[in-house]
Amino acid sequence: MDFRLTEEQEFFQKVVAEAVDRMVVPLAQTIDEKDEFPWELWREFSSLGYLGLRYPENLGGMNADKVTCMLFYEEITRGSVGFAQSVIMNALMGTHFLYRFGTEEIKKRCLLPAMRGEKIATICFTEDQSGSDLAATRTTATREGDAWVINGTKMWITNGPICDFATVLATTEPGSGFKGLNFFLVEKGTPGFSPGQIIHKMGCRGTVTGELIFDSVRVPQENLLGEELGKGMVYLGEILNEIRAMTGAMAIGISRAAFDEGLQYARKRVAFGNPIGTYQLIRAKIAEMATEIQASRLMVHYAAWRIDQGLDCRNEAAMAKMFATEVCLKVVDEVTRIYGANGFAQEYAPQRYFRDARFLLYGGGTHEILKDFLGRQIVGKL
Amino acid sequence: MHIAVLVKTVPDSEARMEISDGGRGLRVEEKWELNYFDAIAVEKAVKIKEAFPQVKVTAIAYGPRYVLEGLRKAVAMGADEAVHVEGKEGSWLYPLRAARVLSQALRDVGFHLILCGRKATDDDSGQVGPMVAEFLGIPHVSWASSLEWDGGDSLVAVRDLGDHKEKVRFSLPALVTAHKGLAEPRVPTIQGTMRGMRMQPRKLQAAEEPGTENWKLVRFAEPPRRPQVRIIEGDDPRAKARELLRILREEMSLL
Amino acid sequence: MEKGSIWVWVEKADGKVRQTSQEVLSQGRSMADELGGSLLAIMAGPVSEVNLEDLCGLPDQVIALEGDGEGGPSLIVETLEELIRKDPPWALLAPGTPSTMDWMPRLSVRLGVEMVSDVVGMELLEGGRLRVKRPVHGGRFLVEMESQEGGPRLLAIRPRAFARKTGSRSPRVEFFPMKARGPTEVQVLEKAQREKGFVDLSEASIVVSGGRGMGGPEAFFLLEELAAILGGAVGASRSVVDSGWRPASEQVGKSGRSVSPDLYMAFGISGAIHHIMGMDSSKVVVAVNKDPNALIFQHADLGIVDDVNHVLPALIEELKRRS
């Protein structure tokens, strides 16, 4: 078994890491403090083209394998979690269905600009009454002639209030659960489509998250993103593992950022005459964190590798997401402890990671859902 | 027109280093990066290429396998080709030998203008640039913080040397060593990174040199450590300033 | 090659012998004495009485190179090569400045002899073996090299590595024509010296440096005032230069200048490794920073934990009061 990243993957990670260090890291604290979308940084970073990494070269992307994608997600999140959420929305969820099912026109109008950051993308699942329970989706899409009319309200949409287009999960057969679910493309400027309330979050600040309102929004037939009606969940299933592994990669990014801060602090902070890194309890914390981050990384990369190999990895992806998240929550907690009272001060980074890490609990699937899923998979049908 | 850029791959600033082998060696963690001043040189070469499309940029590196890192970065930033002259470990400390090898590679590859950093941050010597120029019998301009065309084969460079600034004119073929300000190294785009990932350098062999060993490495040592800092206590900045000056004058005979 | 004949290249600025050259002459004198040899100073351009005095009574002989002006690097290489081939010295020392580093490497190629740059220490062992020390990796380590037989030992010496001393010799002066044309010439179009009283960073015995903790570019006027009172030079950290508060020529650190003053004062500088690399060889380091955990305190002799904007004015006022 060769566990190494290839030289090419290592080089890719290095270049992205340097870009993040130069462009994102210096602004991360300000982005958090101001809680404003960093337009200039968005333009500067996305103009480099990395947002298109999943898509083919002839579209301007690089056809990156999933392991390489994980490296990207990890590095950008390490820089700023809020900014990363917006970036990854454009790179993965917000554009995938357009790439997979959109017409040439749709690709030209929406996908290609989104790959360069010229348009902001998003995907809408969550509603007031449904988060994990997608079958209870109440947003409807009704056929009217050769168009679809969409009605409903979506919540907790990353990039929602500032998006140029959205992939919307709506039911064409209310009451029939999964079978009615489909994805539709809705573009800014379509009458009836408007941003609603913005949610002020405890973490992942800088990215704009909020409501999207669909009031008799009329879209043409080609905006149905799918080959057949009713296959929405099947199509989602094609990238669900990747989304879960991606969330795990984000967790590693946050863990690393926090861990590096904690390690630096342990080396320089002096108490009782010595740097605290000389004391056993601090060393123990460092050792445990390093071990668990290492384990998270191996799990996430393994899940990604299985996707690349075309192997089923529903279990591995769920495990990787859960494990990396739980590790991250522990790491951000421990690092604030290593900082002592300074871990409570807004001037220092650990409190930011502590707040940012919470989103991992619901992004990509809550752990309650994931454990139930895994439990059922492993125990089997009884 | 052909611009050749000499690139050195050096340990990254986070790489851990420790003295080994009883002082005869330096063990360095395998974390490499393109030498900062060479990155400036690469950027300048690529900027010239973007302004004049007939220009071709070749990056050249000498050393063992790890020097491919610097070459990849140069290609990702926009160099058209990469040349790797294979060399042994330890060549980082011997500028005259490196210069001799690189000059031969430059003759093979061809050039009109050679750019390189004004020094490498591992050996800090700054000798290779001028030495290569001498081997090739061409003029060199060091510490260039700006470089412009002056028509035909003529170039004008500005050198900011701290105590004075000067503007110089010279003709190609020539070698210029880059100082901060000559260009700001770019972050590679996704296309650049892909090119760097796929890079297949041209391989050259260094001719066997009878080693001119005028200087032999004896050992590495750590510089003397400063004792723990003495903090001047108190709440009143003026009292502390006074105390500082007193210590500097009376105890340390400074000022 | 006369055993123990030491040649020292002497530089002038504004017509005056530079301090760095006096340092190298002093070290050259010590070496010549230990080897039982002679010390020869080589200077380009017109040599005045004052210039000879500024050689501090150290050399036995002076060779003055006559020609147009002070000669560019290619002329110096041609001329020195001829002098050396006529009568090779045991060692040729020069102050390690950007000017000398333009010709010594080229001379090294001409003679087929390796050189050592940025030398900070020298030791003569029995049997006439010479050991030199120089910093690498930004000063994190020192490397010691020993000269082997063959060829003059070519050494570029770090400014301020050696102390200046004086002697009592009156050297005899010889003239030698500088080469008229070099094959690889660079034409100097304009040369702008800094204002009078400007102290070059690498040669200053006192450097006062500011970082982000200074708060903004205006605060540096205080540093300039302090530098003027102390007769020192102003330095800056990388982030301050990158932000445009101070010019790149003032940057101290891995990608800037290396300094070895007697006194280095760091105001509002955090002490990141790339800065330390540029000033760690200073004799005495004073750090002022309001963050008690700042890394700079691990590389300082004296420290004040306080806001630089309170301490700096207090220092200036105290110094003004005293004088």
PDB file of N, CA and C in Angstrom, chain A residues 237-303:
ATOM      1  N   GLY A 237     -26.942  11.403  -4.427  1.00  0.00           N
ATOM      2  CA  GLY A 237     -26.146  10.266  -3.978  1.00  0.00           C
ATOM      3  C   GLY A 237     -24.812  10.173  -4.685  1.00  0.00           C
ATOM      4  N   GLU A 238     -24.760  10.679  -5.932  1.00  0.00           N
ATOM      5  CA  GLU A 238     -23.495  10.604  -6.687  1.00  0.00           C
ATOM      6  C   GLU A 238     -22.397  11.443  -6.047  1.00  0.00           C
ATOM      7  N   ILE A 239     -22.777  12.514  -5.360  1.00  0.00           N
ATOM      8  CA  ILE A 239     -21.734  13.342  -4.751  1.00  0.00           C
ATOM      9  C   ILE A 239     -21.810  13.412  -3.229  1.00  0.00           C
ATOM     10  N   LEU A 240     -22.727  12.684  -2.647  1.00  0.00           N
ATOM     11  CA  LEU A 240     -22.893  12.761  -1.197  1.00  0.00           C
ATOM     12  C   LEU A 240     -21.625  12.330  -0.462  1.00  0.00           C
ATOM     13  N   ASN A 241     -20.986  11.278  -0.955  1.00  0.00           N
ATOM     14  CA  ASN A 241     -19.759  10.828  -0.304  1.00  0.00           C
ATOM     15  C   ASN A 241     -18.674  11.890  -0.408  1.00  0.00           C
ATOM     16  N   GLU A 242     -18.634  12.517  -1.577  1.00  0.00           N
ATOM     17  CA  GLU A 242     -17.617  13.546  -1.762  1.00  0.00           C
ATOM     18  C   GLU A 242     -17.888  14.715  -0.822  1.00  0.00           C
ATOM     19  N   ILE A 243     -19.170  15.078  -0.668  1.00  0.00           N
ATOM     20  CA  ILE A 243     -19.520  16.175   0.238  1.00  0.00           C
ATOM     21  C   ILE A 243     -19.119  15.828   1.669  1.00  0.00           C
ATOM     22  N   ARG A 244     -19.356  14.581   2.050  1.00  0.00           N
ATOM     23  CA  ARG A 244     -18.988  14.177   3.413  1.00  0.00           C
ATOM     24  C   ARG A 244     -17.472  14.199   3.611  1.00  0.00           C
ATOM     25  N   ALA A 245     -16.763  13.632   2.640  1.00  0.00           N
ATOM     26  CA  ALA A 245     -15.300  13.634   2.759  1.00  0.00           C
ATOM     27  C   ALA A 245     -14.793  15.067   2.769  1.00  0.00           C
ATOM     28  N   MET A 246     -15.415  15.916   1.947  1.00  0.00           N
ATOM     29  CA  MET A 246     -15.009  17.321   1.884  1.00  0.00           C
ATOM     30  C   MET A 246     -15.181  17.977   3.250  1.00  0.00           C
ATOM     31  N   THR A 247     -16.286  17.689   3.909  1.00  0.00           N
ATOM     32  CA  THR A 247     -16.500  18.259   5.245  1.00  0.00           C
ATOM     33  C   THR A 247     -15.407  17.779   6.188  1.00  0.00           C
ATOM     34  N   GLY A 248     -15.037  16.515   6.039  1.00  0.00           N
ATOM     35  CA  GLY A 248     -13.928  15.984   6.840  1.00  0.00           C
ATOM     36  C   GLY A 248     -12.646  16.735   6.549  1.00  0.00           C
ATOM     37  N   ALA A 249     -12.422  17.052   5.279  1.00  0.00           N
ATOM     38  CA  ALA A 249     -11.212  17.799   4.913  1.00  0.00           C
ATOM     39  C   ALA A 249     -11.248  19.190   5.526  1.00  0.00           C
ATOM     40  N   MET A 250     -12.413  19.802   5.536  1.00  0.00           N
ATOM     41  CA  MET A 250     -12.539  21.123   6.177  1.00  0.00           C
ATOM     42  C   MET A 250     -12.212  21.014   7.665  1.00  0.00           C
ATOM     43  N   ALA A 251     -12.701  19.944   8.276  1.00  0.00           N
ATOM     44  CA  ALA A 251     -12.408  19.737   9.704  1.00  0.00           C
ATOM     45  C   ALA A 251     -10.897  19.645   9.921  1.00  0.00           C
ATOM     46  N   ILE A 252     -10.210  18.968   9.027  1.00  0.00           N
ATOM     47  CA  ILE A 252      -8.749  18.854   9.170  1.00  0.00           C
ATOM     48  C   ILE A 252      -8.114  20.228   9.030  1.00  0.00           C
ATOM     49  N   GLY A 253      -8.622  21.026   8.107  1.00  0.00           N
ATOM     50  CA  GLY A 253      -8.080  22.375   7.924  1.00  0.00           C
ATOM     51  C   GLY A 253      -8.189  23.189   9.196  1.00  0.00           C
ATOM     52  N   ILE A 254      -9.349  23.142   9.836  1.00  0.00           N
ATOM     53  CA  ILE A 254      -9.527  23.896  11.079  1.00  0.00           C
ATOM     54  C   ILE A 254      -8.628  23.325  12.175  1.00  0.00           C
ATOM     55  N   SER A 255      -8.591  21.990  12.251  1.00  0.00           N
ATOM     56  CA  SER A 255      -7.740  21.348  13.268  1.00  0.00           C
ATOM     57  C   SER A 255      -6.299  21.791  13.121  1.00  0.00           C
ATOM     58  N   ARG A 256      -5.817  21.781  11.898  1.00  0.00           N
ATOM     59  CA  ARG A 256      -4.412  22.150  11.657  1.00  0.00           C
ATOM     60  C   ARG A 256      -4.148  23.590  12.031  1.00  0.00           C
ATOM     61  N   ALA A 257      -5.055  24.469  11.635  1.00  0.00           N
ATOM     62  CA  ALA A 257      -4.852  25.884  11.949  1.00  0.00           C
ATOM     63  C   ALA A 257      -4.779  26.071  13.458  1.00  0.00           C
ATOM     64  N   ALA A 258      -5.714  25.447  14.166  1.00  0.00           N
ATOM     65  CA  ALA A 258      -5.734  25.577  15.621  1.00  0.00           C
ATOM     66  C   ALA A 258      -4.510  24.911  16.236  1.00  0.00           C
ATOM     67  N   PHE A 259      -4.185  23.722  15.772  1.00  0.00           N
ATOM     68  CA  PHE A 259      -3.058  22.977  16.319  1.00  0.00           C
ATOM     69  C   PHE A 259      -1.752  23.753  16.155  1.00  0.00           C
ATOM     70  N   ASP A 260      -1.544  24.313  14.953  1.00  0.00           N
ATOM     71  CA  ASP A 260      -0.310  25.075  14.708  1.00  0.00           C
ATOM     72  C   ASP A 260      -0.202  26.249  15.671  1.00  0.00           C
ATOM     73  N   GLU A 261      -1.322  26.928  15.916  1.00  0.00           N
ATOM     74  CA  GLU A 261      -1.303  28.030  16.884  1.00  0.00           C
ATOM     75  C   GLU A 261      -0.930  27.524  18.266  1.00  0.00           C
ATOM     76  N   GLY A 262      -1.566  26.416  18.661  1.00  0.00           N
ATOM     77  CA  GLY A 262      -1.319  25.864  19.990  1.00  0.00           C
ATOM     78  C   GLY A 262       0.139  25.466  20.165  1.00  0.00           C
ATOM     79  N   LEU A 263       0.702  24.873  19.114  1.00  0.00           N
ATOM     80  CA  LEU A 263       2.089  24.413  19.173  1.00  0.00           C
ATOM     81  C   LEU A 263       3.054  25.599  19.306  1.00  0.00           C
ATOM     82  N   GLN A 264       2.819  26.616  18.496  1.00  0.00           N
ATOM     83  CA  GLN A 264       3.654  27.830  18.557  1.00  0.00           C
ATOM     84  C   GLN A 264       3.616  28.434  19.954  1.00  0.00           C
ATOM     85  N   TYR A 265       2.393  28.506  20.478  1.00  0.00           N
ATOM     86  CA  TYR A 265       2.204  29.115  21.797  1.00  0.00           C
ATOM     87  C   TYR A 265       2.931  28.313  22.862  1.00  0.00           C
ATOM     88  N   ALA A 266       2.820  26.987  22.759  1.00  0.00           N
ATOM     89  CA  ALA A 266       3.487  26.127  23.746  1.00  0.00           C
ATOM     90  C   ALA A 266       5.000  26.317  23.698  1.00  0.00           C
ATOM     91  N   ARG A 267       5.501  26.653  22.533  1.00  0.00           N
ATOM     92  CA  ARG A 267       6.958  26.815  22.409  1.00  0.00           C
ATOM     93  C   ARG A 267       7.426  28.130  23.005  1.00  0.00           C
ATOM     94  N   LYS A 268       6.567  29.160  22.957  1.00  0.00           N
ATOM     95  CA  LYS A 268       7.095  30.454  23.391  1.00  0.00           C
ATOM     96  C   LYS A 268       6.551  30.955  24.722  1.00  0.00           C
ATOM     97  N   ARG A 269       5.369  30.520  25.087  1.00  0.00           N
ATOM     98  CA  ARG A 269       4.774  31.032  26.318  1.00  0.00           C
ATOM     99  C   ARG A 269       5.530  30.485  27.529  1.00  0.00           C
ATOM    100  N   VAL A 270       5.977  31.379  28.411  1.00  0.00           N
ATOM    101  CA  VAL A 270       6.754  30.933  29.563  1.00  0.00           C
ATOM    102  C   VAL A 270       5.894  30.986  30.822  1.00  0.00           C
ATOM    103  N   ALA A 271       5.937  29.914  31.597  1.00  0.00           N
ATOM    104  CA  ALA A 271       5.259  29.902  32.898  1.00  0.00           C
ATOM    105  C   ALA A 271       6.165  29.156  33.867  1.00  0.00           C
ATOM    106  N   PHE A 272       6.289  29.663  35.063  1.00  0.00           N
ATOM    107  CA  PHE A 272       7.173  29.043  36.057  1.00  0.00           C
ATOM    108  C   PHE A 272       8.584  28.888  35.516  1.00  0.00           C
ATOM    109  N   GLY A 273       9.001  29.835  34.724  1.00  0.00           N
ATOM    110  CA  GLY A 273      10.392  29.840  34.283  1.00  0.00           C
ATOM    111  C   GLY A 273      10.713  29.043  33.039  1.00  0.00           C
ATOM    112  N   ASN A 274       9.743  28.302  32.505  1.00  0.00           N
ATOM    113  CA  ASN A 274      10.033  27.519  31.303  1.00  0.00           C
ATOM    114  C   ASN A 274       8.933  27.653  30.261  1.00  0.00           C
ATOM    115  N   PRO A 275       9.259  27.424  28.986  1.00  0.00           N
ATOM    116  CA  PRO A 275       8.176  27.399  28.003  1.00  0.00           C
ATOM    117  C   PRO A 275       7.222  26.265  28.378  1.00  0.00           C
ATOM    118  N   ILE A 276       5.914  26.510  28.244  1.00  0.00           N
ATOM    119  CA  ILE A 276       4.967  25.494  28.709  1.00  0.00           C
ATOM    120  C   ILE A 276       5.071  24.199  27.916  1.00  0.00           C
ATOM    121  N   GLY A 277       5.677  24.260  26.753  1.00  0.00           N
ATOM    122  CA  GLY A 277       5.869  23.046  25.954  1.00  0.00           C
ATOM    123  C   GLY A 277       6.795  22.045  26.613  1.00  0.00           C
ATOM    124  N   THR A 278       7.472  22.458  27.700  1.00  0.00           N
ATOM    125  CA  THR A 278       8.341  21.502  28.381  1.00  0.00           C
ATOM    126  C   THR A 278       7.556  20.674  29.403  1.00  0.00           C
ATOM    127  N   TYR A 279       6.328  21.073  29.665  1.00  0.00           N
ATOM    128  CA  TYR A 279       5.566  20.346  30.704  1.00  0.00           C
ATOM    129  C   TYR A 279       4.808  19.171  30.108  1.00  0.00           C
ATOM    130  N   GLN A 280       4.761  18.094  30.883  1.00  0.00           N
ATOM    131  CA  GLN A 280       4.205  16.842  30.371  1.00  0.00           C
ATOM    132  C   GLN A 280       2.745  16.947  29.949  1.00  0.00           C
ATOM    133  N   LEU A 281       1.933  17.650  30.742  1.00  0.00           N
ATOM    134  CA  LEU A 281       0.513  17.688  30.398  1.00  0.00           C
ATOM    135  C   LEU A 281       0.291  18.387  29.064  1.00  0.00           C
ATOM    136  N   ILE A 282       1.090  19.425  28.815  1.00  0.00           N
ATOM    137  CA  ILE A 282       0.964  20.117  27.528  1.00  0.00           C
ATOM    138  C   ILE A 282       1.441  19.187  26.418  1.00  0.00           C
ATOM    139  N   ARG A 283       2.539  18.511  26.669  1.00  0.00           N
ATOM    140  CA  ARG A 283       3.059  17.582  25.666  1.00  0.00           C
ATOM    141  C   ARG A 283       2.055  16.495  25.369  1.00  0.00           C
ATOM    142  N   ALA A 284       1.362  16.054  26.414  1.00  0.00           N
ATOM    143  CA  ALA A 284       0.364  15.008  26.213  1.00  0.00           C
ATOM    144  C   ALA A 284      -0.743  15.513  25.282  1.00  0.00           C
ATOM    145  N   LYS A 285      -1.187  16.725  25.535  1.00  0.00           N
ATOM    146  CA  LYS A 285      -2.243  17.285  24.667  1.00  0.00           C
ATOM    147  C   LYS A 285      -1.765  17.356  23.226  1.00  0.00           C
ATOM    148  N   ILE A 286      -0.538  17.846  23.033  1.00  0.00           N
ATOM    149  CA  ILE A 286       0.016  17.974  21.688  1.00  0.00           C
ATOM    150  C   ILE A 286       0.075  16.599  21.022  1.00  0.00           C
ATOM    151  N   ALA A 287       0.553  15.624  21.776  1.00  0.00           N
ATOM    152  CA  ALA A 287       0.690  14.273  21.213  1.00  0.00           C
ATOM    153  C   ALA A 287      -0.657  13.709  20.794  1.00  0.00           C
ATOM    154  N   GLU A 288      -1.656  13.877  21.664  1.00  0.00           N
ATOM    155  CA  GLU A 288      -2.983  13.334  21.339  1.00  0.00           C
ATOM    156  C   GLU A 288      -3.577  14.020  20.125  1.00  0.00           C
ATOM    157  N   MET A 289      -3.455  15.333  20.094  1.00  0.00           N
ATOM    158  CA  MET A 289      -4.022  16.069  18.954  1.00  0.00           C
ATOM    159  C   MET A 289      -3.347  15.661  17.667  1.00  0.00           C
ATOM    160  N   ALA A 290      -2.027  15.569  17.692  1.00  0.00           N
ATOM    161  CA  ALA A 290      -1.301  15.214  16.471  1.00  0.00           C
ATOM    162  C   ALA A 290      -1.720  13.831  15.985  1.00  0.00           C
ATOM    163  N   THR A 291      -1.887  12.915  16.928  1.00  0.00           N
ATOM    164  CA  THR A 291      -2.281  11.546  16.562  1.00  0.00           C
ATOM    165  C   THR A 291      -3.646  11.547  15.906  1.00  0.00           C
ATOM    166  N   GLU A 292      -4.581  12.264  16.521  1.00  0.00           N
ATOM    167  CA  GLU A 292      -5.944  12.219  15.991  1.00  0.00           C
ATOM    168  C   GLU A 292      -6.079  12.964  14.673  1.00  0.00           C
ATOM    169  N   ILE A 293      -5.321  14.047  14.506  1.00  0.00           N
ATOM    170  CA  ILE A 293      -5.369  14.750  13.227  1.00  0.00           C
ATOM    171  C   ILE A 293      -4.809  13.840  12.132  1.00  0.00           C
ATOM    172  N   GLN A 294      -3.746  13.146  12.464  1.00  0.00           N
ATOM    173  CA  GLN A 294      -3.140  12.204  11.518  1.00  0.00           C
ATOM    174  C   GLN A 294      -4.181  11.153  11.117  1.00  0.00           C
ATOM    175  N   ALA A 295      -4.885  10.629  12.100  1.00  0.00           N
ATOM    176  CA  ALA A 295      -5.894   9.598  11.817  1.00  0.00           C
ATOM    177  C   ALA A 295      -7.009  10.175  10.948  1.00  0.00           C
ATOM    178  N   SER A 296      -7.442  11.404  11.240  1.00  0.00           N
ATOM    179  CA  SER A 296      -8.496  12.028  10.438  1.00  0.00           C
ATOM    180  C   SER A 296      -8.067  12.126   8.993  1.00  0.00           C
ATOM    181  N   ARG A 297      -6.816  12.545   8.832  1.00  0.00           N
ATOM    182  CA  ARG A 297      -6.341  12.754   7.464  1.00  0.00           C
ATOM    183  C   ARG A 297      -6.345  11.440   6.691  1.00  0.00           C
ATOM    184  N   LEU A 298      -5.897  10.405   7.337  1.00  0.00           N
ATOM    185  CA  LEU A 298      -5.851   9.113   6.644  1.00  0.00           C
ATOM    186  C   LEU A 298      -7.255   8.645   6.284  1.00  0.00           C
ATOM    187  N   MET A 299      -8.200   8.879   7.173  1.00  0.00           N
ATOM    188  CA  MET A 299      -9.571   8.444   6.885  1.00  0.00           C
ATOM    189  C   MET A 299     -10.177   9.237   5.739  1.00  0.00           C
ATOM    190  N   VAL A 300      -9.968  10.547   5.761  1.00  0.00           N
ATOM    191  CA  VAL A 300     -10.536  11.381   4.696  1.00  0.00           C
ATOM    192  C   VAL A 300      -9.892  11.034   3.354  1.00  0.00           C
ATOM    193  N   HIS A 301      -8.579  10.902   3.348  1.00  0.00           N
ATOM    194  CA  HIS A 301      -7.899  10.585   2.085  1.00  0.00           C
ATOM    195  C   HIS A 301      -8.287   9.208   1.586  1.00  0.00           C
ATOM    196  N   TYR A 302      -8.512   8.274   2.515  1.00  0.00           N
ATOM    197  CA  TYR A 302      -8.912   6.928   2.106  1.00  0.00           C
ATOM    198  C   TYR A 302     -10.274   6.973   1.439  1.00  0.00           C
ATOM    199  N   ALA A 303     -11.207   7.697   2.048  1.00  0.00           N
ATOM    200  CA  ALA A 303     -12.544   7.805   1.454  1.00  0.00           C
ATOM    201  C   ALA A 303     -12.436   8.436   0.064  1.00  0.00           C
TER     202      ALA A 303
END
